[in-house]
Tab-separated table of N, CA and C in Angstrom:
chain	number	residue	atom	x	y	z
A	1	UNK	N	0.809	-1.163	0.119
A	1	UNK	CA	0.027	-0.077	0.192
A	1	UNK	C	0.635	1.144	0.078
A	2	UNK	N	2.356	1.086	0.928
A	2	UNK	CA	2.878	2.702	0.760
A	2	UNK	C	3.353	3.164	-0.850
A	3	UNK	N	3.452	1.833	-1.361
A	3	UNK	CA	4.154	2.545	-2.919
A	3	UNK	C	3.416	2.468	-3.669
A	4	UNK	N	1.838	2.433	-3.394
A	4	UNK	CA	0.641	3.259	-4.298
A	4	UNK	C	0.385	4.916	-3.950
A	5	UNK	N	0.958	4.601	-2.367
A	5	UNK	CA	0.424	6.109	-1.712
A	5	UNK	C	1.578	6.953	-2.450
A	6	UNK	N	2.885	6.225	-2.784
A	6	UNK	CA	4.288	7.084	-3.327
A	6	UNK	C	3.577	7.579	-4.450
A	7	UNK	N	2.998	6.246	-5.522
A	7	UNK	CA	3.008	6.283	-6.795
A	7	UNK	C	2.084	7.620	-7.047
A	8	UNK	N	0.877	8.249	-6.339
A	8	UNK	CA	-0.409	8.784	-6.592
A	8	UNK	C	0.580	10.077	-5.763
A	9	UNK	N	1.383	10.593	-5.233
A	9	UNK	CA	2.050	11.286	-4.532
A	9	UNK	C	2.422	11.717	-5.669
A	10	UNK	N	3.229	11.235	-6.139
A	10	UNK	CA	4.439	11.965	-7.499
A	10	UNK	C	3.799	12.131	-8.808
A	11	UNK	N	2.574	11.582	-8.858
A	11	UNK	CA	1.825	11.942	-9.860
A	11	UNK	C	1.101	13.410	-9.838
A	12	UNK	N	0.520	13.731	-8.423
A	12	UNK	CA	0.188	14.448	-8.275
A	12	UNK	C	0.658	15.658	-8.080
A	13	UNK	N	2.138	15.252	-7.844
A	13	UNK	CA	3.335	16.820	-7.739
A	13	UNK	C	3.962	17.105	-9.459
A	14	UNK	N	3.391	15.843	-10.550
A	14	UNK	CA	3.697	16.235	-11.595
A	14	UNK	C	2.963	16.588	-12.373
A	15	UNK	N	1.405	16.423	-11.989
A	15	UNK	CA	0.429	16.697	-12.928
A	15	UNK	C	0.197	18.495	-12.118
A	16	UNK	N	0.646	18.904	-10.906
A	16	UNK	CA	0.456	20.040	-10.386
A	16	UNK	C	1.751	21.242	-10.845
A	17	UNK	N	2.821	20.162	-11.373
A	17	UNK	CA	4.037	21.239	-11.685
A	17	UNK	C	3.535	21.532	-13.330
A	18	UNK	N	2.970	20.513	-14.429
A	18	UNK	CA	1.985	21.048	-15.365
A	18	UNK	C	1.252	21.982	-15.286
A	19	UNK	N	0.523	22.307	-14.742
A	19	UNK	CA	-0.427	23.657	-14.568
A	19	UNK	C	-0.130	24.674	-13.793
A	20	UNK	N	1.376	24.795	-13.353
A	20	UNK	CA	1.643	25.330	-12.162
A	20	UNK	C	1.439	25.759	-10.881
A	21	UNK	N	0.798	24.780	-10.326
A	21	UNK	CA	0.588	24.764	-8.616
A	21	UNK	C	1.345	24.571	-7.877
A	22	UNK	N	1.668	25.180	-6.945
A	22	UNK	CA	2.957	25.075	-6.074
A	22	UNK	C	2.482	24.087	-4.798
A	23	UNK	N	3.677	23.536	-4.923
A	23	UNK	CA	2.534	22.462	-3.608
A	23	UNK	C	3.640	23.175	-2.115
A	24	UNK	N	2.855	22.999	-0.882
A	24	UNK	CA	3.747	23.607	0.161
A	24	UNK	C	4.948	23.549	0.323
A	25	UNK	N	5.697	21.960	0.308
A	25	UNK	CA	7.025	21.755	0.268
A	25	UNK	C	7.899	22.773	-0.515
A	26	UNK	N	7.039	23.376	-1.869
A	26	UNK	CA	7.805	24.094	-3.039
A	26	UNK	C	8.280	25.391	-2.733
A	27	UNK	N	7.494	25.695	-2.013
A	27	UNK	CA	7.486	27.227	-1.096
A	27	UNK	C	8.174	27.680	0.051
A	28	UNK	N	8.996	28.761	-0.516
A	28	UNK	CA	9.989	29.307	0.534
A	28	UNK	C	10.117	29.057	1.768
A	29	UNK	N	11.027	28.606	2.449
A	29	UNK	CA	10.553	28.796	4.162
A	29	UNK	C	10.460	29.886	4.600
A	30	UNK	N	10.106	30.438	5.675
A	30	UNK	CA	9.564	32.277	6.259
A	30	UNK	C	10.927	31.994	6.664
A	31	UNK	N	11.488	33.598	5.830
A	31	UNK	CA	12.369	34.310	6.594
A	31	UNK	C	12.488	35.212	7.573
A	32	UNK	N	13.080	35.083	8.917
A	32	UNK	CA	13.005	35.613	10.240
A	32	UNK	C	12.807	37.077	10.049
A	33	UNK	N	12.727	38.137	10.157
A	33	UNK	CA	12.975	39.956	9.953
A	33	UNK	C	13.494	39.805	10.981
A	34	UNK	N	12.907	41.417	12.114
A	34	UNK	CA	13.559	41.847	13.126
A	34	UNK	C	12.686	41.118	14.085
A	35	UNK	N	13.248	41.012	15.321
A	35	UNK	CA	12.274	41.000	16.756
A	35	UNK	C	11.899	42.335	17.049
A	36	UNK	N	10.384	42.474	17.496
A	36	UNK	CA	9.956	43.535	17.550
A	36	UNK	C	9.703	43.372	19.449
A	37	UNK	N	8.048	43.354	19.524
A	37	UNK	CA	7.625	43.667	21.114
A	37	UNK	C	6.963	42.387	21.030
A	38	UNK	N	6.706	42.549	22.905
A	38	UNK	CA	5.490	41.151	22.687
A	38	UNK	C	4.409	41.099	22.275
A	39	UNK	N	3.494	41.600	21.604
A	39	UNK	CA	2.739	41.735	21.332
A	39	UNK	C	2.567	41.473	19.049
A	40	UNK	N	4.138	41.852	18.692
A	40	UNK	CA	4.339	42.371	17.364
A	40	UNK	C	5.750	41.223	17.248
A	41	UNK	N	5.593	40.529	16.040
A	41	UNK	CA	6.591	40.209	16.427
A	41	UNK	C	7.798	39.804	14.869
A	42	UNK	N	8.557	39.418	14.362
A	42	UNK	CA	8.687	38.561	13.236
A	42	UNK	C	7.962	37.618	12.635
A	43	UNK	N	7.933	37.642	11.400
A	43	UNK	CA	7.288	36.499	10.589
A	43	UNK	C	7.936	34.987	10.920
A	44	UNK	N	7.144	34.057	11.525
A	44	UNK	CA	7.922	33.016	12.131
A	44	UNK	C	7.278	31.817	10.969
A	45	UNK	N	6.948	30.795	11.729
A	45	UNK	CA	6.779	29.399	11.165
A	45	UNK	C	5.167	29.415	11.578
A	46	UNK	N	4.543	29.933	11.811
A	46	UNK	CA	3.099	30.433	11.789
A	46	UNK	C	2.617	31.003	11.363
A	47	UNK	N	0.841	30.491	11.454
A	47	UNK	CA	0.524	31.067	10.412
A	47	UNK	C	0.757	31.691	8.859
A	48	UNK	N	-0.260	32.065	8.234
A	48	UNK	CA	0.219	32.376	6.582
A	48	UNK	C	0.748	33.301	6.087
A	49	UNK	N	1.197	34.138	6.869
A	49	UNK	CA	2.774	35.249	6.223
A	49	UNK	C	3.688	34.413	6.130
A	50	UNK	N	4.780	34.997	4.930
A	50	UNK	CA	6.276	34.428	4.907
A	50	UNK	C	6.957	35.782	3.917
A	51	UNK	N	7.911	36.077	3.363
A	51	UNK	CA	8.785	37.317	2.668
A	51	UNK	C	9.558	36.531	2.148
A	52	UNK	N	9.523	37.000	0.829
A	52	UNK	CA	10.396	36.397	-0.475
A	52	UNK	C	10.719	37.654	-1.023
A	53	UNK	N	12.112	37.680	-1.800
A	53	UNK	CA	12.375	38.586	-2.070
A	53	UNK	C	11.844	40.244	-1.829
A	54	UNK	N	11.742	40.091	-0.738
A	54	UNK	CA	12.391	41.677	-0.162
A	54	UNK	C	10.217	42.058	0.057
A	55	UNK	N	9.538	40.961	-0.144
A	55	UNK	CA	7.851	41.382	-0.175
A	55	UNK	C	7.486	40.313	0.846
A	56	UNK	N	5.886	40.493	1.436
A	56	UNK	CA	5.144	39.771	2.430
A	56	UNK	C	4.151	38.921	1.632
A	57	UNK	N	3.929	37.815	1.869
A	57	UNK	CA	2.795	37.378	1.044
A	57	UNK	C	1.945	36.827	2.436
A	58	UNK	N	0.837	36.248	1.798
A	58	UNK	CA	-0.066	35.672	2.554
A	58	UNK	C	-0.300	34.101	1.577
A	59	UNK	N	-0.161	33.023	2.516
A	59	UNK	CA	-0.230	31.922	2.100
A	59	UNK	C	-1.774	31.632	2.434
A	60	UNK	N	-2.527	31.279	1.232
A	60	UNK	CA	-4.067	30.546	1.435
A	60	UNK	C	-4.012	29.390	0.673
A	61	UNK	N	-3.851	28.415	1.534
A	61	UNK	CA	-4.703	26.942	1.171
A	61	UNK	C	-6.008	26.508	1.078
A	62	UNK	N	-5.802	26.350	-0.410
A	62	UNK	CA	-7.284	25.649	-0.566
A	62	UNK	C	-6.983	24.360	-1.150
A	63	UNK	N	-7.633	23.401	-0.357
A	63	UNK	CA	-7.801	22.421	-0.438
A	63	UNK	C	-6.414	21.656	-0.412
A	64	UNK	N	-6.057	22.008	0.903
A	64	UNK	CA	-5.065	21.420	0.937
A	64	UNK	C	-3.903	20.265	1.547
A	65	UNK	N	-5.104	19.610	1.562
A	65	UNK	CA	-4.483	17.892	1.522
A	65	UNK	C	-3.882	18.285	-0.150
A	66	UNK	N	-4.262	18.624	-1.542
A	66	UNK	CA	-3.739	18.370	-2.453
A	66	UNK	C	-2.459	19.403	-2.699
A	67	UNK	N	-2.233	19.873	-1.777
A	67	UNK	CA	-1.152	21.053	-2.054
A	67	UNK	C	-1.239	22.218	-2.683
A	68	UNK	N	-2.860	22.205	-3.067
A	68	UNK	CA	-2.850	23.485	-3.902
A	68	UNK	C	-2.556	25.080	-2.616
A	69	UNK	N	-2.317	25.782	-3.219
A	69	UNK	CA	-1.143	27.054	-2.494
A	69	UNK	C	-1.353	28.289	-3.068
A	70	UNK	N	-2.495	29.484	-2.799
A	70	UNK	CA	-2.746	30.748	-3.815
A	70	UNK	C	-1.636	32.135	-2.965
A	71	UNK	N	-0.561	32.259	-3.388
A	71	UNK	CA	-0.329	33.451	-2.866
A	71	UNK	C	-0.535	34.559	-3.276
A	72	UNK	N	-1.359	35.445	-2.163
A	72	UNK	CA	-1.356	37.180	-2.731
A	72	UNK	C	-0.216	37.964	-1.607
A	73	UNK	N	0.468	38.842	-2.651
A	73	UNK	CA	1.537	39.413	-2.100
A	73	UNK	C	0.617	40.819	-1.653
A	74	UNK	N	1.254	41.304	-0.305
A	74	UNK	CA	0.554	42.369	0.169
A	74	UNK	C	1.596	44.414	0.162
A	75	UNK	N	2.716	43.363	-0.335
A	75	UNK	CA	2.532	45.007	-1.318
A	75	UNK	C	3.722	45.481	-0.085
A	76	UNK	N	4.233	45.006	1.022
A	76	UNK	CA	4.696	45.588	1.936
A	76	UNK	C	6.337	45.122	2.077
A	77	UNK	N	7.383	45.798	2.309
A	77	UNK	CA	8.512	45.390	2.720
A	77	UNK	C	8.493	44.538	3.666
A	78	UNK	N	9.549	43.664	3.760
A	78	UNK	CA	9.598	42.963	4.969
A	78	UNK	C	10.427	43.337	5.985
A	79	UNK	N	11.692	43.977	5.796
A	79	UNK	CA	12.140	44.722	6.952
A	79	UNK	C	10.792	46.039	7.622
A	80	UNK	N	9.950	46.178	7.577
A	80	UNK	CA	8.481	47.083	8.164
A	80	UNK	C	7.531	45.945	8.532
A	81	UNK	N	7.498	44.951	8.154
A	81	UNK	CA	6.279	44.367	8.879
A	81	UNK	C	6.525	42.897	9.795
A	82	UNK	N	5.311	43.105	10.647
A	82	UNK	CA	5.266	42.600	11.870
A	82	UNK	C	4.174	41.578	11.923
A	83	UNK	N	4.209	40.462	13.178
A	83	UNK	CA	3.002	39.222	12.137
A	83	UNK	C	2.570	39.640	13.922
A	84	UNK	N	1.511	39.583	14.509
A	84	UNK	CA	0.447	39.344	15.464
A	84	UNK	C	0.997	38.215	16.063
A	85	UNK	N	1.814	38.195	17.349
A	85	UNK	CA	1.777	36.981	17.977
A	85	UNK	C	0.820	36.759	19.077
A	86	UNK	N	-0.403	37.343	18.809
A	86	UNK	CA	-1.647	36.899	19.767
A	86	UNK	C	-2.498	36.175	18.597
A	87	UNK	N	-2.850	36.649	17.346
A	87	UNK	CA	-3.348	36.120	16.472
A	87	UNK	C	-2.432	36.015	14.551
A	88	UNK	N	-1.854	34.846	14.482
A	88	UNK	CA	-0.671	35.312	13.300
A	88	UNK	C	-1.689	35.271	12.373
A	89	UNK	N	-2.447	35.739	12.342
A	89	UNK	CA	-3.510	35.973	11.306
A	89	UNK	C	-3.724	37.516	11.061
A	90	UNK	N	-3.370	37.756	11.874
A	90	UNK	CA	-2.807	39.211	11.459
A	90	UNK	C	-1.583	39.960	11.707
A	91	UNK	N	-1.055	40.627	10.717
A	91	UNK	CA	0.153	41.308	10.277
A	91	UNK	C	-0.059	43.007	10.161
A	92	UNK	N	1.438	43.773	10.086
A	92	UNK	CA	0.954	45.001	10.564
A	92	UNK	C	2.611	45.457	9.502
A	93	UNK	N	2.489	46.958	8.770
A	93	UNK	CA	3.747	47.779	8.825
A	93	UNK	C	3.373	49.089	9.543
A	94	UNK	N	4.045	49.535	8.589
A	94	UNK	CA	4.196	51.267	9.292
A	94	UNK	C	2.723	51.845	8.685
A	95	UNK	N	2.132	51.543	7.928
A	95	UNK	CA	0.837	52.490	7.195
A	95	UNK	C	-0.075	51.494	7.668
A	96	UNK	N	-0.012	50.587	7.676
A	96	UNK	CA	-1.185	48.805	7.687
A	96	UNK	C	-1.305	48.439	8.111
A	97	UNK	N	-2.614	48.254	8.435
A	97	UNK	CA	-2.864	46.368	9.200
A	97	UNK	C	-3.844	45.611	7.867
A	98	UNK	N	-3.141	44.305	8.409
A	98	UNK	CA	-3.398	42.976	7.166
A	98	UNK	C	-4.474	42.295	8.287
A	99	UNK	N	-5.582	41.870	7.758
A	99	UNK	CA	-6.146	40.642	8.244
A	99	UNK	C	-5.727	39.462	7.534
A	100	UNK	N	-4.721	38.515	7.116
A	100	UNK	CA	-5.143	37.622	6.452
A	100	UNK	C	-4.269	38.402	5.319
A	101	UNK	N	-5.375	38.073	4.233
A	101	UNK	CA	-4.830	38.867	2.819
A	101	UNK	C	-5.281	40.452	2.595
A	102	UNK	N	-6.450	40.356	3.589
A	102	UNK	CA	-6.913	41.597	3.324
A	102	UNK	C	-6.509	43.214	4.134
A	103	UNK	N	-6.409	44.473	3.729
A	103	UNK	CA	-6.407	45.344	4.340
A	103	UNK	C	-7.471	45.767	5.078
A	104	UNK	N	-7.030	46.150	6.451
A	104	UNK	CA	-8.126	46.186	7.604
A	104	UNK	C	-8.070	48.122	7.429
A	105	UNK	N	-9.590	48.149	6.902
A	105	UNK	CA	-9.149	49.668	5.965
A	105	UNK	C	-9.030	51.021	7.396
A	106	UNK	N	-8.682	51.651	7.521
A	106	UNK	CA	-8.148	52.776	7.930
A	106	UNK	C	-7.953	52.245	9.318
A	107	UNK	N	-7.443	51.265	9.703
A	107	UNK	CA	-6.952	51.021	10.864
A	107	UNK	C	-5.688	52.040	10.982
A	108	UNK	N	-5.096	52.342	12.834
A	108	UNK	CA	-4.016	52.273	13.046
A	108	UNK	C	-3.271	52.032	13.192
A	109	UNK	N	-1.791	51.367	12.479
A	109	UNK	CA	-1.002	50.361	12.964
A	109	UNK	C	-0.527	50.394	14.426
A	110	UNK	N	0.249	52.023	14.517
A	110	UNK	CA	0.786	52.379	15.907
A	110	UNK	C	-0.067	51.957	16.967
A	111	UNK	N	-1.414	52.437	17.022
A	111	UNK	CA	-2.303	51.664	18.428
A	111	UNK	C	-3.161	50.092	17.948
A	112	UNK	N	-3.240	49.767	17.079
A	112	UNK	CA	-3.639	48.680	16.850
A	112	UNK	C	-3.547	47.106	17.713
A	113	UNK	N	-4.139	46.776	18.212
A	113	UNK	CA	-3.856	45.653	19.220
A	113	UNK	C	-5.750	44.716	19.350
A	114	UNK	N	-4.761	42.874	19.376
A	114	UNK	CA	-5.802	42.080	19.501
A	114	UNK	C	-6.013	41.968	20.861
A	115	UNK	N	-6.977	41.890	21.528
A	115	UNK	CA	-7.696	42.380	22.779
A	115	UNK	C	-8.290	40.732	23.259
A	116	UNK	N	-8.633	39.752	22.398
A	116	UNK	CA	-9.229	38.817	22.356
A	116	UNK	C	-8.744	37.887	21.209
A	117	UNK	N	-8.731	36.766	21.701
A	117	UNK	CA	-8.635	35.634	20.026
A	117	UNK	C	-8.916	34.248	20.805
A	118	UNK	N	-10.167	33.885	20.224
A	118	UNK	CA	-10.449	32.163	21.000
A	118	UNK	C	-10.384	31.404	19.358
A	119	UNK	N	-8.687	30.704	19.443
A	119	UNK	CA	-7.860	29.868	18.214
A	119	UNK	C	-8.862	28.712	17.565
A	120	UNK	N	-10.107	28.360	19.038
A	120	UNK	CA	-10.445	27.404	18.236
A	120	UNK	C	-11.806	27.641	17.531
A	121	UNK	N	-12.124	28.874	17.780
A	121	UNK	CA	-13.429	29.274	16.987
A	121	UNK	C	-12.418	30.071	16.078
A	122	UNK	N	-11.249	30.787	16.030
A	122	UNK	CA	-10.893	31.729	14.923
A	122	UNK	C	-12.018	32.828	15.386
A	123	UNK	N	-12.251	33.543	15.999
A	123	UNK	CA	-12.731	35.131	16.391
A	123	UNK	C	-12.414	36.074	17.685
A	124	UNK	N	-12.478	37.097	17.779
A	124	UNK	CA	-12.099	37.716	18.956
A	124	UNK	C	-12.307	39.129	18.560
A	125	UNK	N	-11.697	40.145	19.251
A	125	UNK	CA	-11.686	41.410	18.879
A	125	UNK	C	-10.124	42.009	18.340
A	126	UNK	N	-10.512	43.330	18.386
A	126	UNK	CA	-9.268	43.947	18.002
A	126	UNK	C	-9.488	45.288	18.493
A	127	UNK	N	-8.662	46.256	18.936
A	127	UNK	CA	-9.288	47.873	18.583
A	127	UNK	C	-7.896	48.374	18.616
A	128	UNK	N	-8.096	49.515	17.963
A	128	UNK	CA	-6.987	51.073	17.583
A	128	UNK	C	-7.518	52.159	18.315
A	129	UNK	N	-6.731	53.117	18.629
A	129	UNK	CA	-7.266	54.464	18.884
A	129	UNK	C	-8.887	54.767	18.620
A	130	UNK	N	-9.133	54.392	17.289
A	130	UNK	CA	-10.445	54.784	16.409
A	130	UNK	C	-11.164	53.839	16.808
A	131	UNK	N	-11.161	53.020	16.287
A	131	UNK	CA	-12.121	51.518	15.975
A	131	UNK	C	-11.911	50.275	16.916
A	132	UNK	N	-13.020	49.834	17.160
A	132	UNK	CA	-13.065	48.324	17.554
A	132	UNK	C	-13.605	47.385	16.610
A	133	UNK	N	-12.956	46.268	16.673
A	133	UNK	CA	-13.171	45.445	15.512
A	133	UNK	C	-13.656	44.074	15.898
A	134	UNK	N	-14.328	43.381	15.425
A	134	UNK	CA	-14.671	41.449	15.774
A	134	UNK	C	-14.271	40.962	14.200
A	135	UNK	N	-13.385	40.005	13.846
A	135	UNK	CA	-13.289	39.747	13.465
A	135	UNK	C	-13.450	38.037	13.396
A	136	UNK	N	-13.715	37.657	12.279
A	136	UNK	CA	-14.236	36.042	12.217
A	136	UNK	C	-13.721	34.995	11.697
A	137	UNK	N	-12.961	33.852	11.665
A	137	UNK	CA	-12.184	33.574	10.239
A	137	UNK	C	-13.114	32.887	9.840
A	138	UNK	N	-13.586	32.583	8.479
A	138	UNK	CA	-14.403	31.941	7.529
A	138	UNK	C	-13.641	31.098	6.579
A	139	UNK	N	-13.899	29.938	5.944
A	139	UNK	CA	-13.294	28.880	4.745
A	139	UNK	C	-13.241	29.988	3.960
A	140	UNK	N	-14.642	30.851	3.420
A	140	UNK	CA	-14.580	31.234	2.207
A	140	UNK	C	-14.651	32.468	2.468
A	141	UNK	N	-13.785	32.860	2.953
A	141	UNK	CA	-13.991	35.033	3.256
A	141	UNK	C	-12.590	34.881	4.091
A	142	UNK	N	-11.440	35.790	3.636
A	142	UNK	CA	-10.352	35.907	4.603
A	142	UNK	C	-10.280	37.138	5.422
A	143	UNK	N	-11.201	38.168	4.537
A	143	UNK	CA	-11.461	39.519	5.315
A	143	UNK	C	-12.729	39.522	5.910
A	144	UNK	N	-12.929	38.636	7.261
A	144	UNK	CA	-13.686	38.456	8.005
A	144	UNK	C	-14.127	39.248	9.204
A	145	UNK	N	-13.957	40.196	9.096
A	145	UNK	CA	-13.666	41.348	10.516
A	145	UNK	C	-14.825	42.654	9.724
A	146	UNK	N	-15.509	42.823	10.942
A	146	UNK	CA	-16.196	43.616	11.006
A	146	UNK	C	-16.094	45.274	11.968
A	147	UNK	N	-16.435	45.945	11.553
A	147	UNK	CA	-16.138	47.494	12.215
A	147	UNK	C	-17.202	47.853	13.394
A	148	UNK	N	-17.152	47.501	14.499
A	148	UNK	CA	-18.023	48.014	15.392
A	148	UNK	C	-18.808	49.630	15.549
A	149	UNK	N	-19.593	49.946	14.837
A	149	UNK	CA	-19.327	51.623	14.543
A	149	UNK	C	-19.396	52.513	16.056
A	150	UNK	N	-20.095	51.777	16.707
A	150	UNK	CA	-20.436	52.626	17.943
A	150	UNK	C	-20.038	52.226	19.266
A	151	UNK	N	-18.793	51.320	19.053
A	151	UNK	CA	-18.085	50.931	20.251
A	151	UNK	C	-17.185	52.021	20.626
A	152	UNK	N	-16.520	52.370	21.750
A	152	UNK	CA	-15.659	53.165	22.206
A	152	UNK	C	-14.774	52.707	22.631
A	153	UNK	N	-13.632	53.003	21.420
A	153	UNK	CA	-12.723	52.087	21.990
A	153	UNK	C	-11.706	52.598	23.558
A	154	UNK	N	-11.300	53.638	23.686
A	154	UNK	CA	-11.383	53.722	24.816
A	154	UNK	C	-11.779	53.053	26.022
A	155	UNK	N	-12.939	52.773	25.937
A	155	UNK	CA	-13.626	52.153	27.207
A	155	UNK	C	-13.632	50.384	26.305
A	156	UNK	N	-13.427	50.271	25.860
A	156	UNK	CA	-14.197	49.129	25.082
A	156	UNK	C	-13.415	47.908	26.184
A	157	UNK	N	-13.623	46.913	26.653
A	157	UNK	CA	-12.862	45.608	27.531
A	157	UNK	C	-13.928	44.032	27.257
A	158	UNK	N	-13.179	43.049	27.092
A	158	UNK	CA	-13.809	42.066	26.744
A	158	UNK	C	-13.490	41.238	28.517
A	159	UNK	N	-15.178	40.690	28.753
A	159	UNK	CA	-15.633	40.899	30.180
A	159	UNK	C	-15.966	38.674	30.256
A	160	UNK	N	-15.401	38.602	30.761
A	160	UNK	CA	-15.568	36.423	31.515
A	160	UNK	C	-16.443	36.322	32.206
A	161	UNK	N	-16.879	34.980	32.208
A	161	UNK	CA	-18.112	34.977	32.864
A	161	UNK	C	-19.317	35.354	32.505
A	162	UNK	N	-19.698	35.669	31.563
A	162	UNK	CA	-21.295	36.553	31.525
A	162	UNK	C	-21.489	35.633	29.959
A	163	UNK	N	-22.983	35.026	30.674
A	163	UNK	CA	-23.934	34.388	29.354
A	163	UNK	C	-24.468	35.315	28.361
A	164	UNK	N	-24.899	36.135	29.030
A	164	UNK	CA	-25.542	37.596	27.771
A	164	UNK	C	-24.610	38.097	26.760
A	165	UNK	N	-23.237	38.584	27.118
A	165	UNK	CA	-23.008	39.250	26.633
A	165	UNK	C	-21.031	38.746	26.901
A	166	UNK	N	-20.393	39.123	26.090
A	166	UNK	CA	-19.043	38.929	26.351
A	166	UNK	C	-17.741	40.356	25.851
A	167	UNK	N	-18.399	41.454	25.973
A	167	UNK	CA	-17.764	42.187	25.872
A	167	UNK	C	-18.651	43.658	26.404
A	168	UNK	N	-17.933	44.910	26.178
A	168	UNK	CA	-18.336	45.937	26.476
A	168	UNK	C	-17.943	47.289	26.862
A	169	UNK	N	-18.415	48.944	26.443
A	169	UNK	CA	-17.937	49.615	26.541
A	169	UNK	C	-18.467	50.766	27.597
A	170	UNK	N	-18.150	52.104	27.711
A	170	UNK	CA	-19.263	52.659	28.811
A	170	UNK	C	-20.509	52.679	28.961
A	171	UNK	N	-21.414	52.576	27.211
A	171	UNK	CA	-22.650	52.578	27.038
A	171	UNK	C	-22.904	51.237	26.642
A	172	UNK	N	-22.435	49.918	26.261
A	172	UNK	CA	-23.007	49.442	25.339
A	172	UNK	C	-22.751	47.746	25.607
A	173	UNK	N	-23.190	46.887	25.527
A	173	UNK	CA	-22.837	45.608	25.595
A	173	UNK	C	-22.819	44.682	24.447
A	174	UNK	N	-21.932	43.774	24.159
A	174	UNK	CA	-22.125	43.337	22.523
A	174	UNK	C	-21.521	41.727	23.065
A	175	UNK	N	-22.237	40.893	22.289
A	175	UNK	CA	-21.407	39.564	21.549
A	175	UNK	C	-21.498	38.905	20.376
A	176	UNK	N	-20.194	38.673	20.517
A	176	UNK	CA	-19.539	38.298	19.351
A	176	UNK	C	-19.698	39.014	18.435
A	177	UNK	N	-19.399	40.211	18.090
A	177	UNK	CA	-19.253	41.282	17.348
A	177	UNK	C	-20.754	42.237	17.350
A	178	UNK	N	-21.757	41.588	17.836
A	178	UNK	CA	-22.856	41.957	17.867
A	178	UNK	C	-23.264	42.858	18.884
A	179	UNK	N	-24.642	43.817	19.291
A	179	UNK	CA	-24.942	44.827	19.807
A	179	UNK	C	-25.862	43.750	20.679
A	180	UNK	N	-25.832	43.934	22.116
A	180	UNK	CA	-27.059	43.025	22.772
A	180	UNK	C	-27.807	44.450	23.330
A	181	UNK	N	-29.379	43.984	23.013
A	181	UNK	CA	-30.316	44.892	23.663
A	181	UNK	C	-30.517	44.863	25.226
């Protein structure tokens, strides 16, 4: 049975090479950048960010069991890029914040922080000095973040041991990114 699996694996690689499909093993290894702070750090061996030729890319695995990978260039120089150590789906440079391969519109990279992350669900909250964000990983959409328009980032906090809400600011309560009435 082992020779049969090896044969089909080699055959899949051959067919993939005919159509220009890269396998995970053919992608370059992530290159370390510069160590930053406890919240943000260099591109590592976790998450989908990696560096090649001075640019940062996001690896999107489509049907990963067959090795199909789509690369998204973020058009940022790798020496400026930092990956979140709380949630490796977030990255930032001097001017932008990224959630996977999507630009987080108008986010402030200097004050942006991940304030909660449930790795098992791929959900959580983030905020900067101007906005609060709810993010939710989805297999169909990598830009799964929502701006909580009415939330006050200065007073917003995550709350534990509650069943009806999971976060609040000075005026409102929220659960899974939605306002609780």
